[in-house]
mmCIF file of C-alpha atoms in Angstrom:
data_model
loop_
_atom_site.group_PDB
_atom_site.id
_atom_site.type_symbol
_atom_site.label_atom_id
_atom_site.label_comp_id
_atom_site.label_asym_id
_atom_site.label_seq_id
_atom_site.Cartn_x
_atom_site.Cartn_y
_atom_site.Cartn_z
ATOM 1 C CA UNK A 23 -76.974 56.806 26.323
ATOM 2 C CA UNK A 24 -73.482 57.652 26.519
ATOM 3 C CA UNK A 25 -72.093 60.265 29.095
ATOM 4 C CA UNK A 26 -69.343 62.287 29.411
ATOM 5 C CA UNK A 27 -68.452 59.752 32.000
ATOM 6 C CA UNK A 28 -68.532 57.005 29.659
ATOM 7 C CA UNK A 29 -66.923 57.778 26.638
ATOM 8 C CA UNK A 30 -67.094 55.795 23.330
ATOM 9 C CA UNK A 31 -65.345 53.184 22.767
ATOM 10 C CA UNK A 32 -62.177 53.838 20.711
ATOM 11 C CA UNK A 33 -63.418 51.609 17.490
ATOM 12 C CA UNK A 34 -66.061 54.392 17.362
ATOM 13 C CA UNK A 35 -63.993 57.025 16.843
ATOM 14 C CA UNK A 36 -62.841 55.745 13.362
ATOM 15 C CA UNK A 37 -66.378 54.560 12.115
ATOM 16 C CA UNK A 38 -65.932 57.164 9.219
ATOM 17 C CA UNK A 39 -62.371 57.559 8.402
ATOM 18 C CA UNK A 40 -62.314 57.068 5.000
ATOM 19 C CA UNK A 41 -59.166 55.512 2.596
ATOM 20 C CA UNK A 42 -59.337 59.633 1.875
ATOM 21 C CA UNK A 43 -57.271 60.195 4.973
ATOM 22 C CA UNK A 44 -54.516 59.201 3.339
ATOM 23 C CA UNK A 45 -53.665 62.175 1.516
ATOM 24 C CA UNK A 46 -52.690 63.740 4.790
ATOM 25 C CA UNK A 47 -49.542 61.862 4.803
ATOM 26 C CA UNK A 48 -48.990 61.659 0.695
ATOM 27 C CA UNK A 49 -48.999 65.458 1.679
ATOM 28 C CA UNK A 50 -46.493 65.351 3.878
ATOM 29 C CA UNK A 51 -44.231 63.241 1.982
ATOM 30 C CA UNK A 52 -44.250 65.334 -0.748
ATOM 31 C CA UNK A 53 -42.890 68.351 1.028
ATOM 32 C CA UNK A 54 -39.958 65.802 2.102
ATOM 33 C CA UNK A 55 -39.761 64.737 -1.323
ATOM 34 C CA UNK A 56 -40.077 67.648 -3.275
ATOM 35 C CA UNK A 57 -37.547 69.774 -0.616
ATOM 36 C CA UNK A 58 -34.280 67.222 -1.784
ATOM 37 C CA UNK A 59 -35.059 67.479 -5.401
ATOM 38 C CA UNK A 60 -35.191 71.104 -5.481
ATOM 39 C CA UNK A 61 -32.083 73.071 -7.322
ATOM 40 C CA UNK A 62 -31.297 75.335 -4.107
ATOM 41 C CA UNK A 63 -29.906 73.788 -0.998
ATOM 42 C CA UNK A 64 -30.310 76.459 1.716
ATOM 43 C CA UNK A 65 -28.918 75.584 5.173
ATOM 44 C CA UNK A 66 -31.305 73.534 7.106
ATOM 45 C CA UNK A 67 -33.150 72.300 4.421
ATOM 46 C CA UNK A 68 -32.159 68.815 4.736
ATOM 47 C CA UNK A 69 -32.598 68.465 8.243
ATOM 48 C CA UNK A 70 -36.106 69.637 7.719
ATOM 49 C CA UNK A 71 -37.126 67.915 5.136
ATOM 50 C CA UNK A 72 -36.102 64.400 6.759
ATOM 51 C CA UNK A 73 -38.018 65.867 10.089
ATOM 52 C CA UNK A 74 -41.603 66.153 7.931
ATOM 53 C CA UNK A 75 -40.898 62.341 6.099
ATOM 54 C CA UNK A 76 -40.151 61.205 9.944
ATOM 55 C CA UNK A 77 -43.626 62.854 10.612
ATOM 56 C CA UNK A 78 -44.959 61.307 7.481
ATOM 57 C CA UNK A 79 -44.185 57.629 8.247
ATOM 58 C CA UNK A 80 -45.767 58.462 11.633
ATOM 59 C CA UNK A 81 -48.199 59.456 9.788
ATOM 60 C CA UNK A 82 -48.564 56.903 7.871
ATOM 61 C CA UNK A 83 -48.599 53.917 10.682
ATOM 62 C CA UNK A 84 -50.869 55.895 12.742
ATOM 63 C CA UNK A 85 -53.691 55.877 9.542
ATOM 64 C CA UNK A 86 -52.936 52.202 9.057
ATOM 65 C CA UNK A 87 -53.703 51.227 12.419
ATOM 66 C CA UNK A 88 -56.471 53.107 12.500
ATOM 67 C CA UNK A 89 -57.710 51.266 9.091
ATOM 68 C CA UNK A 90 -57.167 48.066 10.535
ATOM 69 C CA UNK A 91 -59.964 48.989 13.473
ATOM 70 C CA UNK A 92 -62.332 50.588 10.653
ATOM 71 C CA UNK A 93 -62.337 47.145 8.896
ATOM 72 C CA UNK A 94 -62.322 45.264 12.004
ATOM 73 C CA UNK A 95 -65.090 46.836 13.597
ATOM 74 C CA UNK A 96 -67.216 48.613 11.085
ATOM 75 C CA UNK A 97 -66.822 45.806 7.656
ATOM 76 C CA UNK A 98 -70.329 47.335 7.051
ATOM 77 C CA UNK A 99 -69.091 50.762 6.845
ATOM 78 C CA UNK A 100 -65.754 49.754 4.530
ATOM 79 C CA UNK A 101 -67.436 47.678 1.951
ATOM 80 C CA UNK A 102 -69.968 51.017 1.849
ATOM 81 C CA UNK A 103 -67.032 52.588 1.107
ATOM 82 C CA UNK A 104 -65.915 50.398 -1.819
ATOM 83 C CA UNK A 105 -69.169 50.187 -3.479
ATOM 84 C CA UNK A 106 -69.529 54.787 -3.154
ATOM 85 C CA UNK A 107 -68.328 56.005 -6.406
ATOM 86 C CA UNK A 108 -67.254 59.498 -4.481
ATOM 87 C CA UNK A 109 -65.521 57.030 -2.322
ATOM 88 C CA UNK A 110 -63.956 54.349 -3.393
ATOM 89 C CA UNK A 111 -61.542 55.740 -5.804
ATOM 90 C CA UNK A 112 -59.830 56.654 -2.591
ATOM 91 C CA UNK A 113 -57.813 53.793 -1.991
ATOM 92 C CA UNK A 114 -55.547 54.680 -4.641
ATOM 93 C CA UNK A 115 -53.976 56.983 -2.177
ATOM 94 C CA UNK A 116 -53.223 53.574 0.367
ATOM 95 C CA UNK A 117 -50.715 52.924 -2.627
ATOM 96 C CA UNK A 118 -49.360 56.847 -3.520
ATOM 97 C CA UNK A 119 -48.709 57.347 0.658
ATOM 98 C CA UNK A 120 -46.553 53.996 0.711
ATOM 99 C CA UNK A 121 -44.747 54.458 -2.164
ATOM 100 C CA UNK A 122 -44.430 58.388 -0.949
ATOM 101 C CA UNK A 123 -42.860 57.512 2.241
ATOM 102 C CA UNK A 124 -40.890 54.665 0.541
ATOM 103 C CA UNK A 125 -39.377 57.095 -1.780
ATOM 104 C CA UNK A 126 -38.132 59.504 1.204
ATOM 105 C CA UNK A 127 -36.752 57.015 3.197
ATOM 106 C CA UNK A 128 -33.815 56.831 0.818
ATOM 107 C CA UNK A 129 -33.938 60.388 -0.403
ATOM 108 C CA UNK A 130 -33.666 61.852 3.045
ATOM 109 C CA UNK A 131 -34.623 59.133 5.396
ATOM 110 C CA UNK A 132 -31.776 57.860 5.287
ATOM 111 C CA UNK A 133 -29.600 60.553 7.495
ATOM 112 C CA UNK A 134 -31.333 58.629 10.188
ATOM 113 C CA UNK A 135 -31.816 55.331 9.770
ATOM 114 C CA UNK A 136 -29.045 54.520 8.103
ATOM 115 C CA UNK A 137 -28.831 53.889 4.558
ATOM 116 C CA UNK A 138 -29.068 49.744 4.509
ATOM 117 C CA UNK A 139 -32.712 50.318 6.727
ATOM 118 C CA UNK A 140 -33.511 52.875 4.013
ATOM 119 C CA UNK A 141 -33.375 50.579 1.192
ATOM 120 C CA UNK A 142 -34.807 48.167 3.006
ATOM 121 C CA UNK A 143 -37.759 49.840 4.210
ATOM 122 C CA UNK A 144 -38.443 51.507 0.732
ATOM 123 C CA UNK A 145 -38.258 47.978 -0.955
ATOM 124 C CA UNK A 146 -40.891 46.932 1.544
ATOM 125 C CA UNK A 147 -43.148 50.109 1.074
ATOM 126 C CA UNK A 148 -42.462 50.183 -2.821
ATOM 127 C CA UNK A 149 -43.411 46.298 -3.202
ATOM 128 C CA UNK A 150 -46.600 47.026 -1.264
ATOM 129 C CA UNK A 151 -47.641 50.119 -2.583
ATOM 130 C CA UNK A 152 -46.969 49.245 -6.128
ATOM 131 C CA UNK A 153 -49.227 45.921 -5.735
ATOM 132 C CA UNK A 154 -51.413 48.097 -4.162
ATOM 133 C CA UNK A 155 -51.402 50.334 -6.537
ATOM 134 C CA UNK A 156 -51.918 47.823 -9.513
ATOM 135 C CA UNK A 157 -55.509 46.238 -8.126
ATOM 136 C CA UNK A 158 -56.621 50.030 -7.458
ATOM 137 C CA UNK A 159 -56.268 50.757 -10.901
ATOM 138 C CA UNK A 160 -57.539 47.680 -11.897
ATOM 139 C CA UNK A 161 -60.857 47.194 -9.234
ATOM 140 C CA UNK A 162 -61.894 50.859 -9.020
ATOM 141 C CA UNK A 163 -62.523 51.474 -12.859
ATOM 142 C CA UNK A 164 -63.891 47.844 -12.748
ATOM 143 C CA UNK A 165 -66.444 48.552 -9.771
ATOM 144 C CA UNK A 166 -67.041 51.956 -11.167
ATOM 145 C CA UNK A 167 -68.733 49.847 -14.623
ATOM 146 C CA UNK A 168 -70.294 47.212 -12.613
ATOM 147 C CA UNK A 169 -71.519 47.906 -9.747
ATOM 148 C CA UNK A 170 -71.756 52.211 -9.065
ATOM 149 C CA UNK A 171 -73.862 53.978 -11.310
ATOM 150 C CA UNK A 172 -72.318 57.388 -12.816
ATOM 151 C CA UNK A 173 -73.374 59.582 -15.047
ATOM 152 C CA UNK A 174 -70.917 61.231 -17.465
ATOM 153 C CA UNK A 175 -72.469 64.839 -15.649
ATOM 154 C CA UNK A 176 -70.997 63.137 -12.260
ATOM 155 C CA UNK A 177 -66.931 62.741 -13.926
ATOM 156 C CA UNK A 178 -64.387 64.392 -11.095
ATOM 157 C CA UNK A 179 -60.585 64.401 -10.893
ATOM 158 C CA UNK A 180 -61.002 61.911 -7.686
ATOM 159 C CA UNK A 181 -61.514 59.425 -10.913
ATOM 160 C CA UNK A 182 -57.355 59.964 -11.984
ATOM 161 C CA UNK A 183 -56.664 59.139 -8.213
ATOM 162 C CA UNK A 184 -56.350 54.876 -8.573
ATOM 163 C CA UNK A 185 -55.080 55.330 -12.074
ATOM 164 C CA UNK A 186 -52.149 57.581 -11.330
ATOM 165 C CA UNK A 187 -51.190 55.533 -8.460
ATOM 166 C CA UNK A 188 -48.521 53.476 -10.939
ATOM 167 C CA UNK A 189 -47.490 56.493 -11.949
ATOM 168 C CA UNK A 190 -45.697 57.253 -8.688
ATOM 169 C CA UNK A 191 -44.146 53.686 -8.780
ATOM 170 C CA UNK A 192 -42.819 54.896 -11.617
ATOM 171 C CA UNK A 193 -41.275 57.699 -10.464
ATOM 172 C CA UNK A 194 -39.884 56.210 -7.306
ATOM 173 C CA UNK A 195 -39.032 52.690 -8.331
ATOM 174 C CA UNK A 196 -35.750 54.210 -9.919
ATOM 175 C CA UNK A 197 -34.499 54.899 -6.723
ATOM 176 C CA UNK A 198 -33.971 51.240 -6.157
ATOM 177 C CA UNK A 199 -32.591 50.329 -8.942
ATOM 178 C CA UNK A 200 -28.570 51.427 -8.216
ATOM 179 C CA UNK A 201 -29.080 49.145 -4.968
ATOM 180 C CA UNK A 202 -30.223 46.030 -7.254
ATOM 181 C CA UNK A 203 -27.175 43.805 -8.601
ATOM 182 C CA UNK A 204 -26.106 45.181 -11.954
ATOM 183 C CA UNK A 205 -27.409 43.244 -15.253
ATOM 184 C CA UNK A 206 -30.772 41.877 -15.405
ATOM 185 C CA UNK A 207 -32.406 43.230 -12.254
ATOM 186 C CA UNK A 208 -31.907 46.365 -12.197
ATOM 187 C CA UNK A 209 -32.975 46.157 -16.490
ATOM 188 C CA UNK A 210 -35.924 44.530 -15.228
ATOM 189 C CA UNK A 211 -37.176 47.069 -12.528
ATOM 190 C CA UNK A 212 -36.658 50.030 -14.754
ATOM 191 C CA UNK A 213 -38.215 48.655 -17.248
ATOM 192 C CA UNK A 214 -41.385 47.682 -14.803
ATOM 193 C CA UNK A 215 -41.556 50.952 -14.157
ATOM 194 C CA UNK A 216 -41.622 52.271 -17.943
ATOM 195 C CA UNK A 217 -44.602 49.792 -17.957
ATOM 196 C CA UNK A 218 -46.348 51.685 -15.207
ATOM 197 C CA UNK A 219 -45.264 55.174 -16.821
ATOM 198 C CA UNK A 220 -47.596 53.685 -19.899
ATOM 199 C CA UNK A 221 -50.126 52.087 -18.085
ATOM 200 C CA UNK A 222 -51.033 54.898 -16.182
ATOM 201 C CA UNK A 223 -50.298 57.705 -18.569
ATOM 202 C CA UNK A 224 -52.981 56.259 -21.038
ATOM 203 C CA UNK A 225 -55.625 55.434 -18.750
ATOM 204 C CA UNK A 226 -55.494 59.038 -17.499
ATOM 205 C CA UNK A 227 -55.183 60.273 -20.962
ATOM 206 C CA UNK A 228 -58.530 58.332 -21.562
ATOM 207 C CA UNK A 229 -60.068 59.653 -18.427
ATOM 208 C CA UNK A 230 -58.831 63.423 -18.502
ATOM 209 C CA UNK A 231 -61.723 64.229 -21.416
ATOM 210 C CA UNK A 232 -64.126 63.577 -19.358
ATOM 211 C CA UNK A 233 -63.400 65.225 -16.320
ATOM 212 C CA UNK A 234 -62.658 68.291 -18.817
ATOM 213 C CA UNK A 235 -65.510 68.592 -20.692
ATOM 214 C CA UNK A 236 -67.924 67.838 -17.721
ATOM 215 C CA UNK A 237 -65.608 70.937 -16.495
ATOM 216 C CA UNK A 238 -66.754 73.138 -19.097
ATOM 217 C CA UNK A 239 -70.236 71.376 -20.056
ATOM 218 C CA UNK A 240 -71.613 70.898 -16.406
ATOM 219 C CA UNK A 241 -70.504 74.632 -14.995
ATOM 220 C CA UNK A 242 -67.981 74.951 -11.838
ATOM 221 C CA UNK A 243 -67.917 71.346 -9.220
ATOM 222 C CA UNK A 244 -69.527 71.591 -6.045
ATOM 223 C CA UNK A 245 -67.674 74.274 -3.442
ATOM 224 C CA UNK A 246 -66.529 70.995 -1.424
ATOM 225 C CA UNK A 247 -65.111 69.594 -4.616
ATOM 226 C CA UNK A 248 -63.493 72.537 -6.041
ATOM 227 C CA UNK A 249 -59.948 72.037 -4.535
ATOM 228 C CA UNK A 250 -60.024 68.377 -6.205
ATOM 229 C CA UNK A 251 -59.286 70.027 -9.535
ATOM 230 C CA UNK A 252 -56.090 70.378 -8.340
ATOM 231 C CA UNK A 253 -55.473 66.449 -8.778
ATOM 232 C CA UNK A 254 -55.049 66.429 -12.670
ATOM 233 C CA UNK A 255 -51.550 67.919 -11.717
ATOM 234 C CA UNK A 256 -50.698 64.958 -10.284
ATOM 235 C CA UNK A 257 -50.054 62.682 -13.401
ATOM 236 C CA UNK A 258 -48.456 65.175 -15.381
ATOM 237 C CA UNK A 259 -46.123 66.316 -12.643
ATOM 238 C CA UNK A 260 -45.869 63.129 -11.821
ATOM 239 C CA UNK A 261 -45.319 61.720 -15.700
ATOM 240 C CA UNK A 262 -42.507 64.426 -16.120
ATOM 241 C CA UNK A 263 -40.224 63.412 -12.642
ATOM 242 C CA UNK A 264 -40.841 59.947 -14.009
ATOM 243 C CA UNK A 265 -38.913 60.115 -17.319
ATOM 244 C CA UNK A 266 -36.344 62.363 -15.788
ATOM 245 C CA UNK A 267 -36.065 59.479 -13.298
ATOM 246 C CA UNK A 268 -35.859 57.378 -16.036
ATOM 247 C CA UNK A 269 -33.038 59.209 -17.855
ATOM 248 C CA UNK A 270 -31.044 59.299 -14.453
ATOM 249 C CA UNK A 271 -30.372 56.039 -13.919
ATOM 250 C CA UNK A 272 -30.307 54.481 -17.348
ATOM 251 C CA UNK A 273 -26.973 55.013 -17.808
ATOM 252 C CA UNK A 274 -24.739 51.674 -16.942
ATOM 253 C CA UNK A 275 -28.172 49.534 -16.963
ATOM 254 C CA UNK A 276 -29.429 49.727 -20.131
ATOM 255 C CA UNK A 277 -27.576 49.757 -23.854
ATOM 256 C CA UNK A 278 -26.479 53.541 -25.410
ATOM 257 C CA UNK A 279 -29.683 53.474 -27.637
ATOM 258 C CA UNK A 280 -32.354 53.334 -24.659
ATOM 259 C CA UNK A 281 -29.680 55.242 -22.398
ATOM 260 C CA UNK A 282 -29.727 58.433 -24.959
ATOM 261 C CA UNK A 283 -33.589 57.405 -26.039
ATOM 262 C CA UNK A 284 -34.745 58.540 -22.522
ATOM 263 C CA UNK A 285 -32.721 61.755 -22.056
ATOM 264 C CA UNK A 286 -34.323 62.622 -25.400
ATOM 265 C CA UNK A 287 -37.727 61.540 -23.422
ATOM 266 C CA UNK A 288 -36.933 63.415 -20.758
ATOM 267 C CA UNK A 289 -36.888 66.615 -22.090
ATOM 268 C CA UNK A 290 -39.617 66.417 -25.391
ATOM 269 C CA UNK A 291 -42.112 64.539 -22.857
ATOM 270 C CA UNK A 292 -41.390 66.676 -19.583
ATOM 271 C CA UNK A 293 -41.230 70.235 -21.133
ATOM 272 C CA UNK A 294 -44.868 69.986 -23.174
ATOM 273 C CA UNK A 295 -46.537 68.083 -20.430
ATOM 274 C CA UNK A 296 -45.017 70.645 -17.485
ATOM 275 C CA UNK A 297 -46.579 73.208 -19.682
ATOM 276 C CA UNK A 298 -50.282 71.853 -19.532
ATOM 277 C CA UNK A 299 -49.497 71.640 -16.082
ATOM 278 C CA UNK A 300 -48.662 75.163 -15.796
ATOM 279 C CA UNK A 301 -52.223 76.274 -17.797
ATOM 280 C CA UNK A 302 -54.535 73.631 -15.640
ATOM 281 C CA UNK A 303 -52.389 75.386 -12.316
ATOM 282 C CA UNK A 304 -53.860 78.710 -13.418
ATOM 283 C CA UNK A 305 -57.413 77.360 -13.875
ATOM 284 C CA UNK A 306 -57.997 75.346 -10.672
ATOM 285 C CA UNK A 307 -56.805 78.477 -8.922
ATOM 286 C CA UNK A 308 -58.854 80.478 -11.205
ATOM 287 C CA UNK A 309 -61.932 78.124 -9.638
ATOM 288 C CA UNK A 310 -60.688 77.835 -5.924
ATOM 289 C CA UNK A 311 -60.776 81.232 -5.922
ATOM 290 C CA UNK A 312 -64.559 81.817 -7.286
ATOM 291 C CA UNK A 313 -65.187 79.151 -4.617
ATOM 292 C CA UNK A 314 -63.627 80.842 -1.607
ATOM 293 C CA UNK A 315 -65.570 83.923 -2.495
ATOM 294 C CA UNK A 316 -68.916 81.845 -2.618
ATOM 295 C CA UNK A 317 -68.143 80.619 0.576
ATOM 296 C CA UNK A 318 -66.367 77.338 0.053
ATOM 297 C CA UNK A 319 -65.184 76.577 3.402
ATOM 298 C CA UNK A 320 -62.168 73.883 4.833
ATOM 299 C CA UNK A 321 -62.509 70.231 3.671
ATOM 300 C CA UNK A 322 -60.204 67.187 3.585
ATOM 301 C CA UNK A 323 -60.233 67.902 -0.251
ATOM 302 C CA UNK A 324 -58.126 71.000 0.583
ATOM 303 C CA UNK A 325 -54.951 68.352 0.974
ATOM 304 C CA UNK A 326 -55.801 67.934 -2.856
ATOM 305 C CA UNK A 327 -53.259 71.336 -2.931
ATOM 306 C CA UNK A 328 -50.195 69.416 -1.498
ATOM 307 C CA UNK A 329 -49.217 66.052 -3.505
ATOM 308 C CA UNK A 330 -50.083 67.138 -6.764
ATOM 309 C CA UNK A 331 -48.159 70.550 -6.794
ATOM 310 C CA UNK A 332 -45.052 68.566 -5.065
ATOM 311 C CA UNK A 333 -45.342 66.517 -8.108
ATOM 312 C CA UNK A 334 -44.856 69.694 -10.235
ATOM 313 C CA UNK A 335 -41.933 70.606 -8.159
ATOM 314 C CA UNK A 336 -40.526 67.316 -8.332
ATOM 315 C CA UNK A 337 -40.999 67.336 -12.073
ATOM 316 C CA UNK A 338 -39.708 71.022 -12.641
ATOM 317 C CA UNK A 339 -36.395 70.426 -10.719
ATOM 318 C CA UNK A 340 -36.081 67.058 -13.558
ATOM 319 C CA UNK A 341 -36.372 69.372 -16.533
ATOM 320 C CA UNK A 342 -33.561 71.912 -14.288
ATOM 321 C CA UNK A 343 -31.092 68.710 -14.544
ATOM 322 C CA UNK A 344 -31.637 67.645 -17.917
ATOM 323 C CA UNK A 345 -32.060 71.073 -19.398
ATOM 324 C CA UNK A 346 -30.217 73.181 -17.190
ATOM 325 C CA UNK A 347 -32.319 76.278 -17.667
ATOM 326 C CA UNK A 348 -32.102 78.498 -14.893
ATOM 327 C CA UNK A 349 -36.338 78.902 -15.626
ATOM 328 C CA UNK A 350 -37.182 75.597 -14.800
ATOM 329 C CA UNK A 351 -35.135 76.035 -11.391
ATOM 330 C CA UNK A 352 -36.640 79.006 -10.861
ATOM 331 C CA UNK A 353 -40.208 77.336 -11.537
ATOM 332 C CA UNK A 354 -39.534 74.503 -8.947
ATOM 333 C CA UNK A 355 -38.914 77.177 -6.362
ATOM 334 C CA UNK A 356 -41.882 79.055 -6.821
ATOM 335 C CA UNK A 357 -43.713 76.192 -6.732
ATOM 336 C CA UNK A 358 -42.159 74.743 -3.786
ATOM 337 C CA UNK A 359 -43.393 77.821 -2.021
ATOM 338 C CA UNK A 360 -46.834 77.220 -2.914
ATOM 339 C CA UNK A 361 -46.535 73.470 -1.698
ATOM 340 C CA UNK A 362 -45.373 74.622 1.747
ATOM 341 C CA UNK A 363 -48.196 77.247 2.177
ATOM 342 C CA UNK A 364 -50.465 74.500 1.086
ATOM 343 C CA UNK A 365 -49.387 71.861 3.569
ATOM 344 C CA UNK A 366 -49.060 74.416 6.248
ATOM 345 C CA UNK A 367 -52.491 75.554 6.116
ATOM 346 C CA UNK A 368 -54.401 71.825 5.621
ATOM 347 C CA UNK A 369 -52.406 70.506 8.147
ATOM 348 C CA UNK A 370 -53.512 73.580 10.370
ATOM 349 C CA UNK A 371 -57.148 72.799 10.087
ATOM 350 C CA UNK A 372 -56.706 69.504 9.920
ATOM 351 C CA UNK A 373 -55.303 69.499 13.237
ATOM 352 C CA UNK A 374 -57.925 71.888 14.654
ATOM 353 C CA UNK A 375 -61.013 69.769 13.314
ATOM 354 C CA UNK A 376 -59.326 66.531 14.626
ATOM 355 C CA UNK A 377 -58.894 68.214 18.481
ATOM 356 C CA UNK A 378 -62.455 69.209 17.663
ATOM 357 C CA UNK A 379 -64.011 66.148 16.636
ATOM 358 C CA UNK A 380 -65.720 67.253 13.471
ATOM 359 C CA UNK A 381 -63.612 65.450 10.820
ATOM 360 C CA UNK A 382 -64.614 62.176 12.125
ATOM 361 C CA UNK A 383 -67.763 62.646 12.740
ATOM 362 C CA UNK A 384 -70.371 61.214 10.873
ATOM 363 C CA UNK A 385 -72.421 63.133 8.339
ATOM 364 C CA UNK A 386 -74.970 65.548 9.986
ATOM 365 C CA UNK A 387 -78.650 64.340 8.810
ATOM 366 C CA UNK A 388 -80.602 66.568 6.635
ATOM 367 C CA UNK A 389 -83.001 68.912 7.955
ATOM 368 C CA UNK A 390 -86.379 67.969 8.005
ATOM 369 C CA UNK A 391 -88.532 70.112 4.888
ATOM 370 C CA UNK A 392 -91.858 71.642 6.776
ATOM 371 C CA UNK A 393 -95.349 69.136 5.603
ATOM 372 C CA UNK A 394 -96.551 71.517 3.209
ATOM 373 C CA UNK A 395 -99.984 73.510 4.149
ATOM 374 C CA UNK A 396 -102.976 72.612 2.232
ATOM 375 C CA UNK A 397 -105.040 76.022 1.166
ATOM 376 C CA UNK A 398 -108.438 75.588 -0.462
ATOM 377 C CA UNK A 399 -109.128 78.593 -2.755
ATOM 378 C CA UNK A 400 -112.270 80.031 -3.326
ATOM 379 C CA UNK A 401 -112.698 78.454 -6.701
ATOM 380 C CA UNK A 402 -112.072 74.889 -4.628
ATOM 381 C CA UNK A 403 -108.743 74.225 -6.351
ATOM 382 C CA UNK A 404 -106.382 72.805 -3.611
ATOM 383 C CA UNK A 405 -102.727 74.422 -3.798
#
């Protein structure tokens, strides 16, 4: 038995922290990331923003040394993990929280590490993340036919979360293309990441109807699963700052035709798609807000309201440069707002359940049911 006096060991302690955990620092990324792209520049802003990515690369090596002892010491407990269809899509956010803090460590990061250790350490996270990224989307779906067994009743928006991980390469691998030599490289990664754009835009496209119709077939998700909706945002926030991205930097690396061909993009792709956005906003809120009234109480799913509305912002503030309309800056504001509310509130109770212990603990067994009674009526029939 283990005593106050004897504590567990420290192995123990991470027996059930799941790939999940990674949205805490995709999260906090995204308020770095989405905070430079935005139209306004108050005083302070900057400084701020490069304070939460410094917090999100902490972060971020904190959660992979802690994944290295839940592999080490609980293999049983990790390959559980893999073969849990609730679970296992998961690991798609190992790839979006490298490639997250990759991206701000030459957005903002830079102001203190210098920018040559910025590029550096965002070639390092975007190489990683994006490979990463690739088997996710390739292994999860793949596991998901062979070896889980789901019902089409059983579709979530945790489904989009390996297949939308290329999508953020996509959006951040543009950054390093003005620090590749000019001609074929930087050609070469742009065009990469137009692959990814594809790759992961039709996958979700093929995966969306499902998670919609089991939305309006199947009646509201689970209370613990309600905040999840909020992940479809993610690919088309994420789809729009990618072609924006795209029309930023072609200029000088690719020929006048593609060069104009994605400004065009930029704006036919980005405006429609921010507009779905916009209406599937309005219903996930529409549903987290039927849930908090039936009681739907905090959940590491809550950090589902951070990384895909930074996306939006991110994706907003791309149709502000290439459109200039004044709306579209004022929509990345607004948003912006709702992303910092967001991340200050799940990283409040994330904070108070990890000085409590109940986030890492493992799953409380269920209540015993009562043997039923056995009653002889008077006609001898046994109920």
């Amino acid at each position: 038995m283990v005593t106050a006096a004897h504590p567990l060991p420290r192995a123990l302690s991470v027996r059930h922290l799941g790939p999940n955990w990674y949205a805490t620092v995709m999260g906090t990324a995204a308020v770095a990331l989405a905070g430079t792209a935005l139209p306004l520049r108050p005083p302070g802003l900057r400084t701020a923003c490069t304070a939460v990515w410094a917090l999100s690369l902490a972060l971020l090596l904190i959660l992979l040394a802690a994944r290295a002892l839940h592999w080490t010491h609980h293999r049983d407990q990790a390959r559980a993990h893999l073969l849990d269809p609730a679970t296992a899509p998961f690991y798609g956010c190992l790839s979006m929280a490298l490639l997250a803090v990759g991206g701000g460590a030459v957005t903002v990061g830079r102001d203190w590490l210098g920018p040559r250790a910025a590029v550096v350490l965002d070639a390092v996270l975007f190489s990683a993340g994006t490979v990463v990224g690739l088997v996710a989307a390739v292994a999860v779906p793949y596991l998901m036919a062979v070896r889980h067994r789901v019902e089409p009743g059983q579709a979530t928006a945790v489904w989009l979360l390996p297949l939308v991980a290329p999508m953020v390469s996509a959006a951040l691998g543009p950054l390093l293309v003005p620090h590749l030599p000019p001609g074929q490289p930087r050609e070469t990664l742009l065009f990469a990441c137009v692959a990814m754009f594809g790759l992961s835009l039709l996958a979700t496209l093929v995966t969306l109807p499902s998670i919609f119709a089991r939305l309006l077939t199947g009646g509201p998700p689970p209370l613990a699963l309600t905040p999840t909706l909020f992940l479809v945002l993610g690919p088309l926030g994420q789809s729009t700052t990618a072609v924006g991205a795209f029309a930023d930097v072609a200029p000088g690396v690719v020929p006048a035709p593609y060069r104009d061909g994605f400004a065009v993009l930029a704006v036919l792709y980005g405006v429609p798609v921010m507009g779905f956005a916009l209406l599937w906003f309005c219903l996930a809120a529409a549903h987290v807000r039927r849930a908090r009234r039936h009681g739907m109480g905090f959940g590491m799913t809550w950090w589902a309201f951070t990384f895909p509305v930074g996306t939006c912002v991110t994706g907003a503030a791309a149709l502000a440069r290439h459109t200039g309309l004044v709306a579209f800056e004022g929509l990345a504001v607004v948003l912006y707002g709702v992303l910092l509310a967001a991340w200050v509130t799940a990283a409040a109770h994330t904070a108070r359940g990890l000085l409590s212990g109940e986030l890492l603990a493992g799953p409380r067994p269920a209540p015993v049911a009562p043997r039923p009674a056995t009653v002889r009526t008077m006609s001898g029939a046994v109920r």
